[in-house]
Amino acid sequence: MSTTAIDTQIALNGALNRNAPIRQSAGAQVTDYDNRQTVGKITVDNPKMACREVNVYYGQKHAIKNVSLDIGANEVIAFIGPSGCGKSTFIRCLNRMNDTIPAARVTGLIKLDDDDIHAKEIDVVQLRARVGMVFQKPNPFPKSIYENVAYGPRIHGMVNDKAELDQLVRDSLERAGLIKEVEKRMLEPGTSLSGGQQQRLCIARAIAVNPEVILMDEPCSALDPIATAKIEELIDELRENYTIVIVTHSMQQAARVSQRTAYFHLGDLIEIGDTDQIFTNPRHKLTEDYITGRFG
Amino acid sequence: MNKATSPNGATPPHERDIKTIVNAGLARRHAAERRFRWYGLTAITLGLAFVVLMFANIINKGLPAFWQTYIQVPITFDAAALDPEGQRDPRALAGADYNALVRAGLRQLFPKVEGRLPLRALSALVSTDASYDLQRRVLADPQLIGTQQEIWLLASAAVDTFVKGNIDRGLEEANRPIKDNQIDWIDQLRAAGKIERQFNAVLFRSGDSREPEQAGIRGALMGSFFTLLVTFLLSFPIGVATAVYLEEFAPKNRWTDIIEVNINNLAAVPSIVFGLLGLAVFINFFGLPRSAPLVGGLVLSLMTLPVIIIAGRAALTSVPPSIREAALGMGASKLQMVGHHVLPLAMPGMLTGSIIGMARALGESAPLLMIGMVAFIVDVPKSFLDPATVLPVQIYLWSDLPERAFVERTSAAIMVLLAFMILMNGLAILLRKRFERRW
Amino acid sequence: MQPLLFLTLLLLSAGAYYVGRRRALAVAGGHIRNLHSLPSFYGSYAALWCGLPALLVFALWAVVQPNLLVDWVVAGLPPELRDLPPDRLNLVVNDLKNLVGGNFVSSASDPVMVEAAERYRQLRAIGNTALWVVVLSFAIAGTAYAWRAISPAFRARNRVEGVVNLFLIASSTVAIFTTVGIVLSVIFESMRFFRQVPVAEFLFGLQWSPQTALRADQVGSSGAFGAAPLFAGTLLVSAIAMLVAVPIGLMSALYLSEYATPKFRAFAKPALEILAGIPTVVYGFFAALTVAPLIREIGSALGLHVASESALAAGLVMGIMIIPFVSSLSDDVINAVPQSMRDGSYALGATKSETITRVLLPAALPGIVGSILLAISRAIGETMIVVMAAGLSANLTANPLEAVTTVTVQIVTLLTGDQEFDSPKTLAAFALGLVLFVVTLILNIIALRVVRKYREQYE
């Protein structure tokens, strides 16, 4: 299955590339609203994850239609689009969170490095340890701050003793930029923190297991602007060590934090490309309309 | 944690490769997962098994009680013995010696039996009710006098138990309630087709009795009926009124808070405490009669009230506020709004709750023990003040009796009780399904 | 009880409704617009005036008449009977009542009694006739009053609604009166008990044998009312029940909410709840006749001595009864934990069981503790199972294979059968009832609070 999928994709890319001469002037080349073929280059040189012809069905509803794209190592890629476009559904495919929804069915190929994440020998537990996730609403466990961060390392058996665990928890909180705020209150419940701190706690919790990819599903939508700014800064720093996929409804945020951007519309991947290009020179009429605020 | 499996003991935790670490622990974790899942499945299987076990146990024990052994005996309704004066005077007929007829009939079947003890054993084959049975037949139809009839007479409990195969022939004679000669006669009767099992109408026709074959649940059923009628007549209107008041009219203040907390607590007070209340207040203070369905109904209605109120309030809150606003907007008074619009919409839910409450009241026995509804009562109660017992208490009373035939009847009574409960709960479910509305 | 009079009154009220309605239409000249309220309210107003006062008189009369009659008849008895001590006099009055009721009594041949009964019957007949006259005149007078009051400007709706409102408020106080009644009755009788047996001795005494206290002079000196063995027995049986119910109930709830397919859940949840609907007397029967002998047999096969009414049998069956209680309460509590908690844990790579034991259970803990407390209170107050399957002898033991007795068993034993109400034996039952009520009340209040707080946390 994987070879056919990739062959198709190569053919697809060829077709796309022929139709996509670089032009710096404003205005889209694809003006047909009904044309839902992905515009832009879906591949990267050093992909961390690769998705080919991914489809998601919720019962009868076709929520993601034939989406193919690469996620480069140590890049921040942003998924944007109007609400209900499927960007959150798609990101949940990347660590198989859709498995928890009984009605959801996912087809297509998704690879993490060289592993097909749907393959039998890949365990979902292992996959999710490698691909961490941060949710829309901060969801710290009803435990202490320390225990929140220590949760992942504990269940996976990552550390050998208490000292290592302490070290790991401190490191993670430091990387999440939270250590100064919580150093003195490690044993207080995670829910006692402010919203922005809670979200950074969730990020610390995710990076404590040392994942390769971090998925962020609208991580700032429940936060105030100052907290948002902190998280955005953090995302930029995290890029050094992790590959980050972020879903956002805010175009400004996508522009600020990401290197590449993918625009989703009603389950289709409409356009993908460098963030600068998408925002300054969208090639599809739908992307342009969205970016210029005609809907969304 | 797992020194042996962690391959990266030397590297700092943050640089360890998550893939290998997770892989190392996977087998153990999946085993734990399967184990946990299995615990859950076992627990639920156990729970369901108990349900099946109890029902199977009760039905297995109780089903035979719906059939009862009868013996066909030739009875000569001798005019000289029954009605020497020939007046067909009911009084004289009632006073005649029917036992003699039964004895004569049995001797006719087994003419060879001699001696006082064997003869007594012979008459012990049929129930002591047999003579009353004949009396009833004669009183109902005096034409019988002077004829000879083959009549199916109720067998005694020991015979019935034996015929149903619950007495081991192999036991020593002294240890079984039925003796060798009786077994011999039964075998002969069986061979002649003069012994058979018929539907046990006595169970539904008569009140309690010390003789198992004559004991029935009619009295208990009527007692339950009267008790529940009182319960319903009191608790339904008061419960609905309370629910309506609390949900629609009451101001939100300390007082209504107290009422609310109070109702929630009442719902969890042990039922026996309500029995103490009934004894102290209704019987000792107000001087109401003991053992009366009226008092039982009063006690049970106090117990059922919280259930109805809580269900009623839930039903009222499920009526959307838009309907209230619409009614008030049309100029209806608050009471009209409730009476014309909210209450009819909430009624199915309230009825469902009430039926479930009544089913619970039907199965309740502990508080009724306190107010004397636990007496041995032969007569079927005819009013709210007659001494009575209820079905669950009847079950309790019978369960104490050692005879196998009573064990059987207890189980049968339980089956009847459960049938009523299933009927009531089924009705409640039906009602809910039928009138369920999604707003 | 005069059902006929009651029915007549109902019919009269219906008539009054009609009269009131007609009157309203008449005074309004046939135009409803002229009236303050709808004609039906005037009808209801008249019906209320017809029925309510008459009904009140009726009820009062029904309470007072029998006592008055007895007094009058007793006053007419010859002095040697009249001056008997009260309890003997009561017997005479009972005989009299039986005689009046046409029952056979030993004193039926006594001419004095027969005469008294005859007088009682006469008085009762007069009283009943008077009752009819008085009640009906009240009904008619009430209707007449309402009839006169009706005018176009008369605010019938407000009056009627006022009465309905009063009825609603009165209904809502029934629950309060029930609680007050419970508290007063157990406290009042317990006070009388504690006047004879010191509280400390009752609560901490190790000797319970109420049978020896039939004579008042033995009480206190014999020390037979030490309820500690009962408390211990209750705790033992409840503990066994919880050992059965909590693991099975909790695991069932977890399986149903986290693992089961919707189809299986739709079948298994109601099936499990059947257990909650089975009357306790059925459990008692099951315990006494099936489980207890079974345990005995198993015990003797293992070389253990098991009492025929072992605490184990009663506790086991009680546990089965409580399973659905624990499981449905826990199910609610577990479902109240937000999905985002589960997502957060799964996203870190936790397995289902890790998520359940490390995230869900700690999060749901207060709620689960609350439901277990409710279940304990239920176990402590459960009566029929222990009455039928546990013993009567008060053993102070922690061995589940021995027979123990419980608070509820003793209440039932002390209060069934015929005793006079004042003996310390019956009063002891109320003292036990007080303990039971207080303990379960405390458990319930704590549990309801904990559960409510827990729910608010996630709302």
Coordinates of C-alpha atoms in Angstrom, one line a residue, chain B residues 47-420:
Chain B
G47 CA -23.0 -9.1 39.0
L48 CA -25.0 -10.4 36.1
A49 CA -24.5 -14.0 37.3
F50 CA -26.0 -13.0 40.7
V51 CA -29.1 -11.8 38.9
V52 CA -29.4 -15.0 36.9
L53 CA -28.6 -17.1 39.9
M54 CA -31.2 -15.5 42.1
F55 CA -34.0 -15.8 39.5
A56 CA -33.1 -19.3 38.6
N57 CA -32.9 -20.3 42.3
I58 CA -36.3 -18.8 43.1
I59 CA -38.0 -20.1 40.0
N60 CA -36.6 -23.5 40.4
K61 CA -37.9 -23.6 44.0
G62 CA -41.2 -21.9 43.4
L63 CA -42.4 -23.2 40.1
P64 CA -43.7 -26.6 41.5
A65 CA -45.9 -24.7 44.0
F66 CA -48.2 -23.6 41.2
W67 CA -49.3 -27.2 41.0
Q68 CA -50.9 -29.1 43.8
T69 CA -51.6 -32.8 44.2
Y70 CA -55.1 -34.0 44.3
I71 CA -56.5 -37.5 45.0
Q72 CA -59.6 -38.8 43.4
V73 CA -61.9 -40.3 46.1
P74 CA -65.3 -41.8 45.7
I75 CA -67.6 -39.9 48.0
T76 CA -71.0 -41.1 49.0
F77 CA -73.2 -38.1 50.0
D78 CA -75.3 -40.2 52.3
A79 CA -78.6 -38.4 52.9
A80 CA -79.0 -40.1 56.3
A81 CA -75.7 -38.8 57.5
L82 CA -75.8 -35.3 56.0
D83 CA -79.4 -34.3 56.4
P84 CA -81.3 -36.7 58.6
E85 CA -84.3 -34.4 58.8
G86 CA -84.5 -34.0 55.1
Q87 CA -85.2 -30.3 55.3
R88 CA -82.1 -29.2 53.4
D89 CA -81.6 -26.6 56.1
P90 CA -78.3 -25.0 55.4
R91 CA -77.5 -24.9 59.1
A92 CA -78.0 -28.6 59.5
L93 CA -76.0 -29.2 56.3
A94 CA -73.1 -27.0 57.5
G95 CA -73.0 -28.9 60.8
A96 CA -72.8 -32.4 59.3
D97 CA -69.8 -34.6 59.7
Y98 CA -68.0 -34.4 56.4
N99 CA -64.9 -35.9 57.8
A100 CA -66.7 -39.1 58.0
L101 CA -67.5 -38.9 54.3
V102 CA -63.8 -38.4 53.5
R103 CA -62.8 -41.3 55.7
A104 CA -65.5 -43.5 54.2
G105 CA -64.3 -42.6 50.7
L106 CA -60.7 -43.4 51.5
R107 CA -61.7 -46.8 53.0
Q108 CA -63.6 -47.5 49.9
L109 CA -60.4 -47.0 48.0
F110 CA -58.4 -49.2 50.3
P111 CA -60.8 -51.6 52.0
K112 CA -58.1 -53.8 53.4
V113 CA -56.7 -51.2 55.8
E114 CA -57.4 -52.1 59.4
G115 CA -56.5 -50.7 62.7
R116 CA -56.5 -47.3 64.3
L117 CA -53.0 -46.1 63.3
P118 CA -53.1 -47.3 59.7
L119 CA -56.6 -45.7 59.3
R120 CA -55.3 -42.5 60.7
A121 CA -52.4 -42.6 58.3
L122 CA -54.9 -43.2 55.5
S123 CA -56.9 -40.2 56.3
A124 CA -53.7 -38.2 56.5
L125 CA -53.3 -38.6 52.8
V126 CA -55.8 -35.8 52.2
S127 CA -55.7 -32.4 53.6
T128 CA -57.8 -31.4 56.6
D129 CA -59.4 -29.0 54.2
A130 CA -61.0 -31.8 52.3
S131 CA -64.0 -32.0 54.6
Y132 CA -64.6 -28.2 54.3
D133 CA -64.3 -28.7 50.5
L134 CA -67.1 -31.2 50.6
Q135 CA -69.2 -29.0 52.9
R136 CA -68.8 -26.1 50.4
R137 CA -69.8 -28.4 47.6
V138 CA -72.9 -29.6 49.4
L139 CA -74.0 -26.1 50.5
A140 CA -73.5 -24.8 46.9
D141 CA -75.4 -27.7 45.4
P142 CA -77.7 -29.7 47.8
Q143 CA -78.6 -31.9 44.9
L144 CA -75.4 -33.8 45.6
I145 CA -77.0 -35.4 48.6
G146 CA -77.8 -39.0 48.0
T147 CA -75.4 -39.4 45.1
Q148 CA -72.0 -40.9 44.8
Q149 CA -69.3 -38.8 43.1
E150 CA -65.7 -39.2 42.2
I151 CA -64.2 -36.1 43.7
W152 CA -60.7 -34.7 43.5
L153 CA -59.7 -33.9 47.0
L154 CA -56.7 -31.8 48.0
A155 CA -53.9 -34.0 49.1
S156 CA -52.0 -33.3 52.3
A157 CA -48.7 -31.3 52.1
A158 CA -46.6 -34.4 52.9
V159 CA -48.2 -36.3 50.0
D160 CA -47.7 -33.4 47.7
T161 CA -44.1 -33.0 48.7
F162 CA -43.6 -36.8 48.1
V163 CA -45.3 -36.8 44.8
K164 CA -43.2 -33.9 43.7
G165 CA -40.2 -36.0 44.4
N166 CA -38.9 -34.0 47.3
I167 CA -38.9 -36.8 49.9
D168 CA -36.3 -39.5 49.5
R169 CA -37.8 -43.0 49.6
G170 CA -34.4 -44.3 50.8
L171 CA -34.6 -42.3 54.1
E172 CA -35.4 -44.2 57.2
E173 CA -39.1 -44.3 57.8
A174 CA -38.9 -42.4 61.1
N175 CA -37.1 -39.6 59.4
R176 CA -39.6 -38.8 56.7
P177 CA -43.0 -37.2 57.1
I178 CA -44.6 -39.9 54.9
K179 CA -44.6 -43.5 56.1
D180 CA -44.1 -46.8 54.2
N181 CA -47.8 -47.7 54.1
Q182 CA -48.7 -44.3 52.8
I183 CA -46.0 -44.6 50.1
D184 CA -47.6 -47.9 49.2
W185 CA -51.0 -46.4 48.9
I186 CA -49.7 -43.5 46.8
D187 CA -48.1 -45.9 44.4
Q188 CA -51.4 -47.8 44.1
L189 CA -53.3 -44.5 43.5
R190 CA -50.8 -43.5 41.0
A191 CA -51.1 -46.7 39.1
A192 CA -54.9 -46.3 39.1
G193 CA -54.6 -42.7 37.8
K194 CA -56.3 -41.5 40.9
I195 CA -53.6 -39.0 41.9
E196 CA -52.7 -36.0 39.8
R197 CA -51.3 -32.5 39.9
Q198 CA -53.7 -29.6 39.2
F199 CA -53.2 -25.9 39.0
N200 CA -52.8 -24.6 42.6
A201 CA -55.8 -22.3 42.8
V202 CA -55.7 -22.4 46.6
L203 CA -52.6 -20.4 46.5
F204 CA -54.5 -17.5 45.0
R205 CA -57.8 -18.1 46.6
S206 CA -57.2 -18.3 50.3
G207 CA -55.5 -16.5 53.1
D208 CA -52.7 -17.8 55.3
S209 CA -52.9 -21.1 57.0
R210 CA -50.8 -23.3 59.2
E211 CA -51.3 -26.2 56.7
P212 CA -49.1 -25.5 53.7
E213 CA -51.5 -27.1 51.2
Q214 CA -54.2 -24.7 52.4
A215 CA -52.1 -21.6 52.6
G216 CA -52.6 -18.9 50.0
I217 CA -51.5 -15.3 49.3
R218 CA -54.9 -13.8 48.7
G219 CA -54.9 -12.2 52.1
A220 CA -51.4 -10.8 51.6
L221 CA -52.3 -9.6 48.1
M222 CA -55.4 -7.7 49.3
G223 CA -53.3 -6.3 52.2
S224 CA -50.7 -5.1 49.7
F225 CA -53.5 -3.7 47.6
F226 CA -55.1 -1.7 50.3
T227 CA -51.8 -0.5 51.7
L228 CA -50.5 0.6 48.3
L229 CA -53.8 2.3 47.6
V230 CA -53.5 4.4 50.7
T231 CA -49.8 5.0 49.9
F232 CA -50.7 6.2 46.4
L233 CA -53.6 8.4 47.4
L234 CA -51.5 10.2 50.0
S235 CA -48.1 10.3 48.4
F236 CA -49.0 11.2 44.9
P237 CA -50.9 14.4 45.4
I238 CA -48.7 15.6 48.2
G239 CA -45.5 14.6 46.3
V240 CA -46.7 16.4 43.1
A241 CA -47.8 19.4 45.1
T242 CA -44.4 19.6 46.9
A243 CA -42.5 19.3 43.7
V244 CA -44.6 22.0 42.0
Y245 CA -44.2 24.3 45.0
L246 CA -40.5 23.8 45.3
E247 CA -39.8 24.0 41.6
E248 CA -42.3 26.7 40.4
F249 CA -43.4 28.8 43.4
A250 CA -41.0 28.7 46.3
P251 CA -38.6 31.6 46.8
K252 CA -35.0 30.5 46.9
N253 CA -34.3 31.1 50.6
R254 CA -33.1 29.3 53.7
W255 CA -36.5 27.7 54.4
T256 CA -36.7 26.1 51.0
D257 CA -33.1 25.1 51.3
I258 CA -33.9 23.3 54.5
I259 CA -36.8 21.5 52.9
E260 CA -34.7 20.4 50.0
V261 CA -31.8 19.1 52.1
N262 CA -34.4 17.4 54.3
I263 CA -36.0 15.7 51.4
N264 CA -32.7 14.4 50.1
N265 CA -31.9 13.1 53.6
L266 CA -35.3 11.5 54.0
A267 CA -34.7 9.5 50.9
A268 CA -31.7 7.9 52.5
V269 CA -33.1 7.2 56.0
P270 CA -33.3 3.5 56.7
S271 CA -36.8 2.2 56.1
I272 CA -36.9 0.7 59.6
V273 CA -36.7 4.1 61.1
F274 CA -40.0 5.0 59.4
G275 CA -41.4 1.9 61.1
L276 CA -40.4 3.4 64.4
L277 CA -42.1 6.6 63.5
G278 CA -45.3 4.8 62.5
L279 CA -45.3 2.8 65.8
A280 CA -44.6 5.9 68.0
V281 CA -46.8 8.4 66.2
F282 CA -49.6 6.6 64.3
I283 CA -50.2 3.7 66.7
N284 CA -49.2 5.0 70.1
F285 CA -50.0 8.7 69.8
F286 CA -52.9 8.7 67.4
G287 CA -54.2 5.4 68.6
L288 CA -54.7 3.9 65.1
P289 CA -55.2 0.2 65.1
R290 CA -52.2 -2.1 64.7
S291 CA -51.8 -4.3 61.6
A292 CA -54.1 -2.1 59.6
P293 CA -53.3 -1.3 55.9
L294 CA -54.2 2.3 56.7
V295 CA -51.2 2.7 59.0
G296 CA -49.0 0.7 56.7
G297 CA -50.1 3.0 53.9
L298 CA -49.3 6.1 56.0
V299 CA -45.8 4.8 56.8
L300 CA -45.1 3.8 53.3
S301 CA -46.4 7.1 51.9
L302 CA -43.9 9.0 54.0
M303 CA -41.2 6.8 52.7
T304 CA -42.3 7.1 49.1
L305 CA -42.8 10.8 49.2
P306 CA -39.1 11.8 48.7
V307 CA -38.9 9.5 45.7
I308 CA -42.0 11.1 44.1
I309 CA -40.8 14.6 44.9
I310 CA -37.4 14.1 43.5
A311 CA -38.8 12.5 40.3
G312 CA -41.4 15.2 40.1
R313 CA -38.9 18.0 40.3
A314 CA -36.7 16.4 37.6
A315 CA -39.8 16.1 35.4
L316 CA -40.6 19.8 36.0
T317 CA -37.1 21.0 35.3
S318 CA -37.1 19.2 32.0
V319 CA -40.0 21.4 30.8
P320 CA -38.2 24.2 28.9
P321 CA -38.6 27.7 30.4
S322 CA -39.8 28.9 27.0
I323 CA -43.2 27.3 27.6
R324 CA -43.5 29.1 30.9
E325 CA -42.6 32.4 29.3
A326 CA -45.1 31.8 26.5
A327 CA -47.9 31.1 29.0
L328 CA -47.1 34.1 31.2
G329 CA -46.7 36.2 28.2
M330 CA -50.3 35.4 27.2
G331 CA -51.4 36.8 30.6
A332 CA -51.9 33.5 32.4
S333 CA -51.5 33.6 36.1
K334 CA -48.6 31.6 37.5
L335 CA -51.0 28.9 38.7
Q336 CA -52.7 28.7 35.3
M337 CA -49.3 28.5 33.7
V338 CA -48.4 25.6 35.9
G339 CA -51.8 23.9 35.7
H340 CA -52.4 24.3 32.0
H341 CA -49.0 23.9 30.5
V342 CA -46.1 22.8 32.8
L343 CA -47.9 20.1 34.8
P344 CA -49.4 18.2 31.8
L345 CA -46.0 18.2 30.2
A346 CA -44.3 17.0 33.3
M347 CA -47.0 14.5 34.2
P348 CA -45.6 11.4 32.4
G349 CA -42.3 11.9 34.2
M350 CA -44.0 12.3 37.5
L351 CA -46.1 9.2 36.9
T352 CA -43.0 7.2 36.0
G353 CA -41.3 8.3 39.2
S354 CA -44.4 7.5 41.2
I355 CA -44.8 4.0 39.8
I356 CA -41.2 3.3 40.6
G357 CA -41.8 4.6 44.1
M358 CA -44.9 2.4 44.4
A359 CA -42.9 -0.6 43.2
R360 CA -40.4 0.0 46.0
A361 CA -43.2 0.4 48.5
L362 CA -44.7 -2.9 47.3
G363 CA -41.4 -4.6 48.1
E364 CA -40.9 -3.0 51.5
S365 CA -41.4 -5.0 54.6
A366 CA -39.1 -3.8 57.4
P367 CA -41.2 -0.8 58.6
L368 CA -44.4 -2.8 58.4
L369 CA -43.0 -5.3 60.9
M370 CA -42.9 -2.5 63.4
I371 CA -46.5 -1.6 63.1
G372 CA -47.8 -5.2 63.6
M373 CA -48.5 -6.2 60.0
V374 CA -46.6 -9.3 60.7
A375 CA -49.4 -11.3 62.4
F376 CA -50.7 -14.6 61.4
I377 CA -53.9 -13.6 59.7
V378 CA -56.2 -16.1 58.1
D379 CA -59.0 -13.9 56.9
V380 CA -58.7 -11.9 53.7
P381 CA -58.9 -8.2 54.7
K382 CA -61.8 -6.3 53.3
S383 CA -61.1 -2.8 54.3
F384 CA -58.3 -0.3 55.3
L385 CA -58.8 -1.1 59.0
D386 CA -58.9 -4.9 58.9
P387 CA -55.8 -6.6 60.3
A388 CA -53.7 -7.5 57.3
T389 CA -50.3 -8.4 56.2
V390 CA -48.6 -7.6 52.8
L391 CA -47.0 -9.9 50.3
P392 CA -43.3 -9.3 51.3
V393 CA -44.2 -9.8 55.0
Q394 CA -46.0 -13.0 54.1
I395 CA -42.9 -14.1 52.4
Y396 CA -40.9 -13.3 55.5
L397 CA -43.4 -15.2 57.7
W398 CA -43.4 -18.3 55.5
S399 CA -39.6 -18.3 55.1
D400 CA -39.4 -19.1 58.7
L401 CA -41.4 -22.3 58.5
P402 CA -39.4 -25.4 58.1
E403 CA -41.8 -27.5 55.9
R404 CA -40.6 -28.1 52.4
A405 CA -44.0 -27.2 51.1
F406 CA -43.7 -23.8 52.6
V407 CA -40.3 -23.2 51.1
E408 CA -42.0 -23.9 47.8
R409 CA -44.8 -21.5 48.5
T410 CA -42.5 -18.8 49.7
S411 CA -40.7 -19.0 46.4
A412 CA -44.0 -19.0 44.5
A413 CA -45.0 -15.9 46.5
I414 CA -41.7 -14.3 45.6
M415 CA -42.4 -15.0 42.0
V416 CA -45.8 -13.3 42.2
L417 CA -44.1 -10.4 44.0
L418 CA -41.4 -10.1 41.4
A419 CA -44.0 -10.4 38.6
F420 CA -45.8 -7.4 40.1

